[in-house]
Short mmCIF file of C-alpha atoms in Angstrom, two decimals:
data_model
loop_
_atom_site.label_atom_id
_atom_site.label_comp_id
_atom_site.label_asym_id
_atom_site.label_seq_id
_atom_site.Cartn_x
_atom_site.Cartn_y
_atom_site.Cartn_z
CA MET A 1 1.60 0.41 -60.86
CA LYS A 2 -2.17 0.04 -60.71
CA GLN A 3 -3.90 2.60 -58.51
CA LEU A 4 -6.94 0.80 -57.17
CA ILE A 5 -9.46 2.02 -54.60
CA PHE A 6 -11.23 -0.18 -52.05
CA ARG A 7 -13.72 1.09 -49.47
CA GLN A 8 -15.96 -0.82 -47.06
CA LEU A 9 -19.01 1.11 -45.85
CA LEU A 10 -21.57 0.26 -43.16
CA ASP A 11 -25.28 0.90 -42.85
CA PRO A 12 -25.67 0.76 -39.05
CA GLU A 13 -29.41 0.03 -39.03
CA SER A 14 -29.31 -3.14 -41.17
CA HIS A 15 -25.64 -3.98 -40.45
CA THR A 16 -25.11 -4.10 -44.21
CA TYR A 17 -21.69 -3.66 -45.75
CA SER A 18 -21.46 -1.91 -49.10
CA TYR A 19 -18.24 -1.90 -51.11
CA ILE A 20 -16.75 0.57 -53.55
CA LEU A 21 -14.04 -0.64 -55.93
CA GLY A 22 -12.34 1.97 -58.06
CA ASP A 23 -9.64 2.36 -60.69
CA MET A 24 -7.85 5.70 -60.49
CA GLU A 25 -6.48 5.41 -64.02
CA SER A 26 -9.85 5.09 -65.75
CA LYS A 27 -11.68 6.99 -62.95
CA GLU A 28 -14.36 4.27 -62.91
CA ALA A 29 -16.00 2.56 -59.94
CA VAL A 30 -18.16 -0.41 -58.96
CA LEU A 31 -20.57 -0.43 -56.01
CA ILE A 32 -21.61 -3.73 -54.42
CA ASP A 33 -24.72 -4.11 -52.22
CA SER A 34 -25.96 -0.57 -51.83
CA VAL A 35 -28.53 0.56 -49.23
CA SER A 36 -31.25 3.02 -50.21
CA GLU A 37 -30.77 5.28 -47.18
CA GLN A 38 -27.04 5.56 -47.88
CA THR A 39 -27.27 6.58 -51.54
CA GLU A 40 -26.15 10.18 -51.01
CA ARG A 41 -23.27 9.12 -48.77
CA ASP A 42 -22.02 6.64 -51.35
CA LEU A 43 -22.32 9.07 -54.25
CA GLN A 44 -20.54 11.79 -52.29
CA LEU A 45 -17.62 9.46 -51.54
CA ILE A 46 -17.38 8.32 -55.15
CA ASP A 47 -17.31 11.96 -56.23
CA GLU A 48 -14.71 12.90 -53.61
CA LEU A 49 -12.49 10.08 -54.84
CA GLY A 50 -12.73 11.49 -58.37
CA LEU A 51 -14.55 8.44 -59.70
CA LYS A 52 -17.62 7.78 -61.83
CA LEU A 53 -19.94 4.89 -61.02
CA LYS A 54 -19.99 2.42 -63.91
CA LEU A 55 -21.48 -0.78 -62.43
CA ILE A 56 -23.98 -1.53 -59.66
CA LEU A 57 -23.71 -5.12 -58.40
CA GLU A 58 -26.07 -6.94 -56.05
CA THR A 59 -25.09 -10.21 -54.37
CA HIS A 60 -28.76 -11.23 -54.00
CA VAL A 61 -32.30 -9.99 -53.44
CA HIS A 62 -31.99 -8.72 -49.87
CA ALA A 63 -34.69 -9.24 -47.24
CA ASP A 64 -33.53 -6.84 -44.53
CA HIS A 65 -33.10 -3.55 -46.38
CA ILE A 66 -34.08 -1.86 -49.62
CA THR A 67 -31.27 -1.60 -52.13
CA GLY A 68 -30.17 1.78 -53.41
CA ALA A 69 -29.52 0.32 -56.87
CA TRP A 70 -32.38 2.08 -58.64
CA LYS A 71 -31.60 5.46 -57.07
CA LEU A 72 -27.96 5.08 -58.06
CA LYS A 73 -28.90 4.19 -61.62
CA GLN A 74 -31.16 7.24 -61.93
CA LYS A 75 -28.39 9.55 -60.72
CA THR A 76 -25.43 8.01 -62.58
CA GLY A 77 -26.77 5.93 -65.47
CA ALA A 78 -24.80 2.92 -64.26
CA PRO A 79 -26.39 -0.47 -65.06
CA ILE A 80 -27.64 -2.89 -62.39
CA LEU A 81 -26.34 -6.48 -62.52
CA LEU A 82 -27.54 -9.55 -60.60
CA SER A 83 -27.57 -13.32 -60.93
CA LYS A 84 -29.55 -14.77 -63.83
CA PHE A 85 -31.60 -16.69 -61.26
CA SER A 86 -32.92 -13.50 -59.69
CA SER A 87 -35.55 -12.77 -62.37
CA VAL A 88 -35.93 -9.24 -61.05
CA ASP A 89 -37.52 -6.36 -62.88
CA MET A 90 -35.54 -3.22 -63.67
CA ALA A 91 -32.18 -5.05 -63.83
CA ASP A 92 -30.03 -4.25 -66.85
CA ARG A 93 -28.11 -7.51 -67.01
CA LEU A 94 -28.35 -10.96 -65.45
CA LEU A 95 -25.05 -12.72 -64.89
CA ASP A 96 -23.98 -16.30 -65.56
CA ASP A 97 -21.70 -18.27 -63.28
CA GLY A 98 -18.07 -17.51 -64.11
CA GLU A 99 -18.86 -14.39 -66.11
CA ASN A 100 -16.07 -11.80 -66.09
CA LEU A 101 -16.59 -8.07 -65.74
CA ARG A 102 -14.05 -5.37 -66.50
CA ILE A 103 -14.08 -1.75 -65.47
CA GLY A 104 -10.79 0.00 -66.20
CA GLN A 105 -8.17 -2.18 -64.54
CA LEU A 106 -10.78 -3.90 -62.37
CA PHE A 107 -11.40 -7.53 -63.29
CA ILE A 108 -14.31 -9.08 -61.38
CA THR A 109 -15.54 -12.67 -61.69
CA ALA A 110 -19.16 -13.53 -60.86
CA ILE A 111 -19.57 -16.80 -58.95
CA SER A 112 -23.04 -18.29 -58.59
CA THR A 113 -23.42 -19.31 -54.92
CA PRO A 114 -27.12 -20.09 -54.28
CA GLY A 115 -28.41 -21.56 -51.03
CA HIS A 116 -29.19 -18.61 -48.77
CA THR A 117 -31.52 -17.65 -51.61
CA LYS A 118 -31.61 -18.92 -55.16
CA THR A 119 -30.39 -15.51 -56.35
CA CYS A 120 -27.07 -15.42 -54.47
CA MET A 121 -23.89 -14.52 -56.32
CA SER A 122 -20.40 -13.81 -55.01
CA PHE A 123 -17.88 -11.53 -56.70
CA LEU A 124 -14.14 -12.24 -56.82
CA TRP A 125 -11.73 -9.33 -57.26
CA ASN A 126 -7.99 -9.84 -56.91
CA ASN A 127 -7.50 -11.45 -53.48
CA LYS A 128 -10.94 -10.45 -52.20
CA VAL A 129 -14.29 -12.23 -52.49
CA PHE A 130 -17.57 -10.45 -51.73
CA THR A 131 -19.83 -13.23 -50.49
CA GLY A 132 -23.11 -11.51 -49.74
CA ASP A 133 -25.04 -13.63 -47.23
CA THR A 134 -23.67 -16.91 -48.56
CA LEU A 135 -20.56 -17.05 -46.39
CA LEU A 136 -20.52 -14.83 -43.32
CA ILE A 137 -17.74 -14.41 -40.79
CA ARG A 138 -17.94 -17.57 -38.67
CA ALA A 139 -21.44 -18.25 -39.99
CA ALA A 140 -23.51 -18.81 -43.14
CA GLY A 141 -26.73 -17.25 -44.38
CA ARG A 142 -30.06 -18.69 -43.26
CA CYS A 143 -31.90 -20.92 -45.74
CA ASP A 144 -35.52 -20.79 -44.59
CA PHE A 145 -37.00 -18.37 -47.15
CA GLN A 146 -36.65 -17.15 -50.77
CA GLU A 147 -36.18 -20.69 -52.08
CA GLY A 148 -33.20 -21.25 -49.82
CA SER A 149 -31.60 -24.67 -49.50
CA ALA A 150 -29.07 -25.79 -46.89
CA GLU A 151 -27.89 -28.57 -49.20
CA GLN A 152 -27.31 -26.09 -52.01
CA LEU A 153 -25.62 -23.62 -49.68
CA TYR A 154 -23.20 -26.32 -48.50
CA ASP A 155 -22.26 -27.09 -52.10
CA SER A 156 -21.82 -23.41 -52.95
CA ILE A 157 -19.48 -22.82 -50.04
CA THR A 158 -17.46 -26.03 -50.11
CA ASN A 159 -17.25 -26.54 -53.89
CA LYS A 160 -16.78 -22.91 -54.91
CA LEU A 161 -15.74 -20.52 -52.15
CA PHE A 162 -13.62 -22.99 -50.18
CA THR A 163 -11.71 -23.90 -53.34
CA LEU A 164 -10.38 -20.34 -53.66
CA PRO A 165 -6.82 -19.72 -52.38
CA GLU A 166 -6.85 -19.80 -48.59
CA THR A 167 -5.33 -16.31 -48.46
CA THR A 168 -8.41 -14.87 -50.25
CA LEU A 169 -10.04 -12.25 -48.03
CA VAL A 170 -13.75 -12.69 -47.30
CA TYR A 171 -15.99 -9.62 -47.26
CA PRO A 172 -19.64 -10.44 -46.45
CA ALA A 173 -22.77 -8.34 -46.87
CA HIS A 174 -23.46 -8.33 -43.13
CA ASP A 175 -21.93 -8.76 -39.74
CA TYR A 176 -23.66 -8.31 -36.40
CA ARG A 177 -20.65 -8.64 -34.08
CA GLY A 178 -18.31 -6.00 -35.45
CA PHE A 179 -16.12 -8.16 -37.69
CA THR A 180 -15.25 -6.58 -41.02
CA CYS A 181 -13.16 -9.18 -42.83
CA SER A 182 -12.05 -12.81 -42.70
CA SER A 183 -10.22 -15.22 -44.99
CA ILE A 184 -11.03 -18.49 -46.71
CA ARG A 185 -8.52 -20.26 -44.47
CA GLU A 186 -10.12 -18.89 -41.29
CA GLU A 187 -13.62 -19.86 -42.37
CA LYS A 188 -12.54 -23.36 -43.39
CA LEU A 189 -11.04 -23.81 -39.94
CA PHE A 190 -13.26 -21.84 -37.59
CA ASN A 191 -16.66 -21.22 -39.18
CA GLN A 192 -19.12 -22.49 -36.59
CA ARG A 193 -21.67 -23.71 -39.12
CA ILE A 194 -19.58 -25.16 -41.93
CA GLY A 195 -15.92 -25.05 -40.89
CA GLY A 196 -13.75 -27.78 -39.43
CA GLY A 197 -14.56 -30.24 -42.18
CA LYS A 198 -18.25 -30.59 -41.35
CA SER A 199 -20.20 -32.97 -43.55
CA LYS A 200 -23.23 -31.89 -45.56
CA GLU A 201 -25.45 -33.83 -43.15
CA GLU A 202 -23.98 -31.99 -40.15
CA PHE A 203 -24.37 -28.64 -41.86
CA VAL A 204 -27.98 -29.28 -42.86
CA GLU A 205 -28.83 -30.33 -39.31
CA ILE A 206 -27.25 -27.16 -37.92
CA MET A 207 -29.07 -24.92 -40.40
CA ASN A 208 -32.41 -26.65 -39.92
CA SER A 209 -32.16 -26.29 -36.13
CA LEU A 210 -31.68 -22.51 -36.17
CA LYS A 211 -34.48 -20.61 -34.49
CA LEU A 212 -34.27 -17.26 -36.24
CA ALA A 213 -36.79 -14.43 -36.13
CA TYR A 214 -38.68 -13.43 -39.24
CA PRO A 215 -36.77 -10.57 -40.93
CA GLU A 216 -38.39 -7.36 -39.74
CA LYS A 217 -38.40 -5.63 -43.13
CA MET A 218 -38.83 -8.68 -45.35
CA ASP A 219 -42.40 -7.94 -46.46
CA VAL A 220 -41.33 -4.49 -47.62
CA ALA A 221 -37.76 -5.15 -48.73
CA VAL A 222 -38.21 -8.21 -50.93
CA PRO A 223 -41.00 -6.75 -53.16
CA ALA A 224 -39.00 -3.51 -53.52
CA ASN A 225 -35.77 -5.36 -54.27
CA MET A 226 -37.49 -7.49 -56.89
CA ARG A 227 -37.66 -4.12 -58.69
CA CYS A 228 -34.06 -3.17 -57.79
CA GLY A 229 -35.40 -0.72 -55.19
CA SER A 230 -37.62 1.14 -57.68
CA THR A 231 -40.93 2.59 -56.51
CA LEU A 232 -42.22 2.73 -60.08
CA SER A 233 -45.26 0.60 -60.87
CA ILE A 234 -44.82 -2.00 -63.63
#
């Protein structure tokens, strides 16, 4: 029987969820959506679980926190992987839609899901999908910066994520109300922005009418994350 590890971790300041996936047979791990301030916590947990970090995945170029990807790479040697549309510096590999990754007994499929930003990518593992800011619990990521597009986001969610089995569990990069997990079925039924069979026109109108504050850390986070969190000059 496969001995697989799954951990969901929270950065309370940015409300960011990071995820550790591990294979106890190969002793290898993957970390999705790290936060710079939580690097030591994450590495300590990986070490306590008897694992070695082998892949660092980012769902997109974040605007509300600085990724810990570069710090993690310096400490572990693990490569950093993002969507091919991200065009970031310091990344080791840029992923195509549908590309498969394997670490031990972990099989992860990269799914290109742009719309919140052009760089967004979801990751499917077993019955779990890590959706970044593309599909949130009862919501969807804003589309008003970083080349976002409500039309593109609608297509990404309805044509890709909503075609997954309805029992697939949804793990987003953020939640601000205390929810930790949902499912494709729940979001298709109850998502306030795109659920209930909403048309593209209805979704675009909803997204365009949002009055959201400018991300507090965007002017710092985005430039840093375009270098995978590195402070090195290039």
